[in-house]
Structures are given as structure tokens and as C-alpha cells.
Amino acid sequence: MTLLSIVDRIGEAPTAALLGLITGLCFGVAAQRSRFCLRAATVSFARGRWDDRVAVWLLTFSTAVVWVQAAEMLGLMRAADARMMAVPGSWSGAIIGGLLFGAGMVLARGCSGRLLVLAATGNLRSLVSGLIFAVVAQMTLAGLLSAPREVLAGLWITPGGRNTDLLTALNLPPMSGLFIGLALAGFALVLAHRNRIGAARLIFASGVGFAVALGWVLTFGLSQIAFDPVQVESATFTGPSAHSLMFVLDRNAVLEFDIGLVPGVFIGAFLAAWVTRELKFQGYEGAANMRRAIFGAALMGFGGMLAGGCAIGAGVTGGSIFVATAWCALFAMWIGAMATDWLIDQPSSRAATA
């Protein structure tokens, strides 16, 4: 069955949601089994440990770059058509939002994508934090927090009415993106070997990167045959979380890729946890941890929307097509997360062991 036949049978909007569901299922299974988490990787890095969590994150990121760049070389997608490349980017939003998001994911003990995966396994802390993240993201997109977001994002905008292609800005040839991805993947495999990570976990880690490429290819394919304009996009959780929330609250909301992505990730992670018998209800360990998680989720909601994407949306999806502000946001997330760990978690750990 071809993509065109699916569109003819169910329509463009339901097809977009179906493609989001497929992408989400792939992402959810792979993320749950690999235990992919940017927050865990940044904390390990901040504490001087190049452990399995750093290796898994780096392998996911690098394989996403490899898959996506290879897909573009094969004509299966065009990065120039991606929405995040075709609209103006915000350097100030990437820096400020990235710092806030990085701090928030350490406080909440997981980025937005990781919270969704954990919620599917029965983690009620992540479920509550994820709902707060979605509410604040929607407030930042079109509610009370939209005005400060617009002010901060407007401080420093990319020129020319488009985002900046990092490879073009550095005068690098088109194939350099693939070589960069391969080099990073090689380094990730060296780290994985040193940390004795099993083959299954490595396959699932690369599967997260594959899910990102799958989303790009599927939405690009739909854009080529759809009558109405279709956004070329892939996995991200700031906008989709807000859109999914509004979809269940607003009877006039329409189906789109985002609406399929979020439940797809939840279902995929749930099935993976169920098969491996890892479903387990977990709650907050105390009022202090609850306050910390809620505040962290709120920071991620505002920071992710300001930065133009979350740890997945900017850090992997945008990074895989070399959107310059996405790489900037990812760097800011690492800095914000490490600074928060240095200032809050490491002193607490030392005090607890003293």
C-alpha cells in the first residue's frame, strides 16, 4: 500500500496523524528499551563520567544525523523544506530557552520526551510533570506567556527570513553532514565498548535516531502528494504536547502529525515495558521532590517553546538537518543542565554522604 493510496482512502489529515503514530511507536519502543535520556547524559558528563548514558545519547544523536543525511542524499527528503529551516530562527530564544530547558530537565529528572516514555511505564511523577509541561507549553505558545516569549525570541533573529543552515554557514560541502554523523557514531561505539553496552541496547539507541529520520521521510513524502500544504517535520515534544492537550479539549481541533506522535510514543513505550515486565507504578517521594519536579516541568514548557524545540526536537531532530539555532539550543541545554547539577544536585549528594 502506497502513501498516495492511504491518502485517497482516509484523507490527508488522518494520514498525517497516522504517520505521526507510526513515528511515535518506533520512537517509544526504542527510547524505552535503550533508556535514552539527555538529562542522564548531561549529569554524567557534569560529574566527569563518560558512561553508558553518554554513549547511548551520542549514538542516538549521531545515528539520527547519519540516517537523515543519507535520506537527503537519496532524495527521500529535503532539509530546506523542513518547517524549522524554512522559518526565521531565534538565537536569543535558543540560548535563553535552552538554558531554561536544561535546568528544568535536571529538576524534573527527565526531558519532555523521557517523561512521556516513563509515564507510559507507570511513573506517575512523570505523568504529572508531563501534563504541567504541556500546559505551560500551550500557555507559552498562545496564552499568558506568549508575550514574554515573543519579546525574548525577538531579541536576536536569524537574517533573511529563514533559519541558518550550519553546513552552508561554515562553507562545508553537503556530504560533510554524513561524515560528521559517522565520526560521532564511531566515537559513540568506542564509548559503548568501554562501558560494555550490549548489542540490543545499541540497536535500540540507534532506533531512536532512525525514528527521527522516519518522521522526516514520511512527512516529506506526504508533502509531495498532498493538495494542502503539509509541514515537513519529525519527532519533537514541546509543540506536539501542547497540540495534543488542545486536541482533547477543543472539539474544533484537527488531526495532524503531532496528534499521532504523542500517543504513538506512549503506546510504544507501554508495549515495550509490558513485554519486558517493566511496568511499575511510582509516585513522588515527598513534597520537596514534587515541588522540584513541577517547577522543572514548567521551566521546560517555557524554555522548550522559546528555544524552538525540546531535547529531542532541537537536540536531535533539528540537529540532524543542521539547523544552526537547534545546535545552539542543544549546547545551551547541556550548559543549563550541567550548571543546575553543579549548583543543586552535587552539593546535596556531598552533604548526604558527609
PDB file of C-alpha atoms in Angstrom, residues 74-175:
ATOM      1  CA  LEU A  74      18.874   9.560  -1.704  1.00  0.00           C
ATOM      2  CA  GLY A  75      16.227  12.194  -2.405  1.00  0.00           C
ATOM      3  CA  LEU A  76      13.875  10.921   0.303  1.00  0.00           C
ATOM      4  CA  MET A  77      13.682  14.328   1.972  1.00  0.00           C
ATOM      5  CA  ARG A  78      14.898  17.923   1.657  1.00  0.00           C
ATOM      6  CA  ALA A  79      16.081  19.724   4.743  1.00  0.00           C
ATOM      7  CA  ALA A  80      15.376  23.059   3.064  1.00  0.00           C
ATOM      8  CA  ASP A  81      11.653  22.181   3.096  1.00  0.00           C
ATOM      9  CA  ALA A  82      11.577  21.464   6.837  1.00  0.00           C
ATOM     10  CA  ARG A  83       9.491  23.959   8.762  1.00  0.00           C
ATOM     11  CA  MET A  84      12.234  24.728  11.297  1.00  0.00           C
ATOM     12  CA  MET A  85      14.597  25.555   8.439  1.00  0.00           C
ATOM     13  CA  ALA A  86      12.074  27.498   6.358  1.00  0.00           C
ATOM     14  CA  VAL A  87      11.084  29.974   9.094  1.00  0.00           C
ATOM     15  CA  PRO A  88      13.230  32.576  10.897  1.00  0.00           C
ATOM     16  CA  GLY A  89      15.157  31.207  13.836  1.00  0.00           C
ATOM     17  CA  SER A  90      15.884  32.928  17.127  1.00  0.00           C
ATOM     18  CA  TRP A  91      19.411  32.933  18.510  1.00  0.00           C
ATOM     19  CA  SER A  92      18.245  34.603  21.711  1.00  0.00           C
ATOM     20  CA  GLY A  93      15.413  32.097  22.069  1.00  0.00           C
ATOM     21  CA  ALA A  94      17.791  29.197  21.509  1.00  0.00           C
ATOM     22  CA  ILE A  95      20.221  30.450  24.157  1.00  0.00           C
ATOM     23  CA  ILE A  96      17.764  31.564  26.846  1.00  0.00           C
ATOM     24  CA  GLY A  97      15.236  28.813  26.178  1.00  0.00           C
ATOM     25  CA  GLY A  98      17.938  26.164  26.000  1.00  0.00           C
ATOM     26  CA  LEU A  99      19.387  27.202  29.357  1.00  0.00           C
ATOM     27  CA  LEU A 100      15.944  27.142  30.972  1.00  0.00           C
ATOM     28  CA  PHE A 101      15.063  23.801  29.433  1.00  0.00           C
ATOM     29  CA  GLY A 102      18.362  22.267  30.541  1.00  0.00           C
ATOM     30  CA  ALA A 103      17.842  23.429  34.110  1.00  0.00           C
ATOM     31  CA  GLY A 104      14.246  22.229  34.039  1.00  0.00           C
ATOM     32  CA  MET A 105      15.019  18.732  32.838  1.00  0.00           C
ATOM     33  CA  VAL A 106      17.505  18.218  35.684  1.00  0.00           C
ATOM     34  CA  LEU A 107      14.964  19.426  38.244  1.00  0.00           C
ATOM     35  CA  ALA A 108      12.201  17.280  36.708  1.00  0.00           C
ATOM     36  CA  ARG A 109      14.596  14.326  36.326  1.00  0.00           C
ATOM     37  CA  GLY A 110      13.924  13.905  32.636  1.00  0.00           C
ATOM     38  CA  CYS A 111      13.372  15.845  29.447  1.00  0.00           C
ATOM     39  CA  SER A 112       9.884  16.062  27.961  1.00  0.00           C
ATOM     40  CA  GLY A 113      10.374  13.016  25.740  1.00  0.00           C
ATOM     41  CA  ARG A 114      11.758  10.951  28.602  1.00  0.00           C
ATOM     42  CA  LEU A 115       8.863  11.979  30.854  1.00  0.00           C
ATOM     43  CA  LEU A 116       6.403  10.702  28.252  1.00  0.00           C
ATOM     44  CA  VAL A 117       8.227   7.382  27.973  1.00  0.00           C
ATOM     45  CA  LEU A 118       8.413   6.969  31.768  1.00  0.00           C
ATOM     46  CA  ALA A 119       4.741   7.885  32.178  1.00  0.00           C
ATOM     47  CA  ALA A 120       3.868   5.003  29.856  1.00  0.00           C
ATOM     48  CA  THR A 121       5.661   2.583  32.187  1.00  0.00           C
ATOM     49  CA  GLY A 122       3.590   3.651  35.201  1.00  0.00           C
ATOM     50  CA  ASN A 123       5.690   6.529  36.538  1.00  0.00           C
ATOM     51  CA  LEU A 124       3.051   8.867  37.957  1.00  0.00           C
ATOM     52  CA  ARG A 125       5.678  11.526  38.745  1.00  0.00           C
ATOM     53  CA  SER A 126       6.459  11.768  35.056  1.00  0.00           C
ATOM     54  CA  LEU A 127       2.767  11.793  34.157  1.00  0.00           C
ATOM     55  CA  VAL A 128       2.066  14.815  36.353  1.00  0.00           C
ATOM     56  CA  SER A 129       5.235  16.591  35.238  1.00  0.00           C
ATOM     57  CA  GLY A 130       4.375  15.888  31.601  1.00  0.00           C
ATOM     58  CA  LEU A 131       0.904  17.380  31.984  1.00  0.00           C
ATOM     59  CA  ILE A 132       2.345  20.513  33.580  1.00  0.00           C
ATOM     60  CA  PHE A 133       4.904  20.713  30.784  1.00  0.00           C
ATOM     61  CA  ALA A 134       2.126  20.541  28.180  1.00  0.00           C
ATOM     62  CA  VAL A 135       0.009  23.204  29.908  1.00  0.00           C
ATOM     63  CA  VAL A 136       2.906  25.641  30.250  1.00  0.00           C
ATOM     64  CA  ALA A 137       3.978  24.967  26.653  1.00  0.00           C
ATOM     65  CA  GLN A 138       0.476  25.869  25.469  1.00  0.00           C
ATOM     66  CA  MET A 139       0.474  28.991  27.642  1.00  0.00           C
ATOM     67  CA  THR A 140       3.810  29.948  26.092  1.00  0.00           C
ATOM     68  CA  LEU A 141       2.584  29.291  22.570  1.00  0.00           C
ATOM     69  CA  ALA A 142      -0.748  31.117  22.674  1.00  0.00           C
ATOM     70  CA  GLY A 143      -1.562  32.091  26.256  1.00  0.00           C
ATOM     71  CA  LEU A 144      -0.377  34.289  29.103  1.00  0.00           C
ATOM     72  CA  LEU A 145       3.296  33.539  28.489  1.00  0.00           C
ATOM     73  CA  SER A 146       3.238  34.177  24.742  1.00  0.00           C
ATOM     74  CA  ALA A 147       4.092  37.880  25.133  1.00  0.00           C
ATOM     75  CA  PRO A 148       7.357  37.357  27.069  1.00  0.00           C
ATOM     76  CA  ARG A 149       8.261  34.531  24.681  1.00  0.00           C
ATOM     77  CA  GLU A 150       7.859  36.854  21.707  1.00  0.00           C
ATOM     78  CA  VAL A 151       9.933  39.563  23.365  1.00  0.00           C
ATOM     79  CA  LEU A 152      12.801  37.214  24.243  1.00  0.00           C
ATOM     80  CA  ALA A 153      12.710  35.450  20.880  1.00  0.00           C
ATOM     81  CA  GLY A 154      12.751  38.768  19.039  1.00  0.00           C
ATOM     82  CA  LEU A 155      15.973  39.983  20.621  1.00  0.00           C
ATOM     83  CA  TRP A 156      18.170  38.228  18.047  1.00  0.00           C
ATOM     84  CA  ILE A 157      16.697  36.694  14.885  1.00  0.00           C
ATOM     85  CA  THR A 158      18.427  34.906  12.028  1.00  0.00           C
ATOM     86  CA  PRO A 159      18.648  37.081   8.880  1.00  0.00           C
ATOM     87  CA  GLY A 160      16.966  36.516   5.535  1.00  0.00           C
ATOM     88  CA  GLY A 161      13.588  35.300   6.779  1.00  0.00           C
ATOM     89  CA  ARG A 162      14.897  31.738   7.226  1.00  0.00           C
ATOM     90  CA  ASN A 163      16.858  29.782   9.759  1.00  0.00           C
ATOM     91  CA  THR A 164      20.564  29.270   9.198  1.00  0.00           C
ATOM     92  CA  ASP A 165      21.917  26.065   7.656  1.00  0.00           C
ATOM     93  CA  LEU A 166      25.011  25.329   9.735  1.00  0.00           C
ATOM     94  CA  LEU A 167      26.800  23.455   6.951  1.00  0.00           C
ATOM     95  CA  THR A 168      26.231  26.298   4.488  1.00  0.00           C
ATOM     96  CA  ALA A 169      27.258  28.911   7.049  1.00  0.00           C
ATOM     97  CA  LEU A 170      30.550  27.065   7.591  1.00  0.00           C
ATOM     98  CA  ASN A 171      31.062  26.608   3.829  1.00  0.00           C
ATOM     99  CA  LEU A 172      31.132  22.839   4.160  1.00  0.00           C
ATOM    100  CA  PRO A 173      30.175  20.517   1.296  1.00  0.00           C
ATOM    101  CA  PRO A 174      26.771  18.761   1.509  1.00  0.00           C
ATOM    102  CA  MET A 175      28.275  15.329   2.250  1.00  0.00           C
TER     103      MET A 175
END
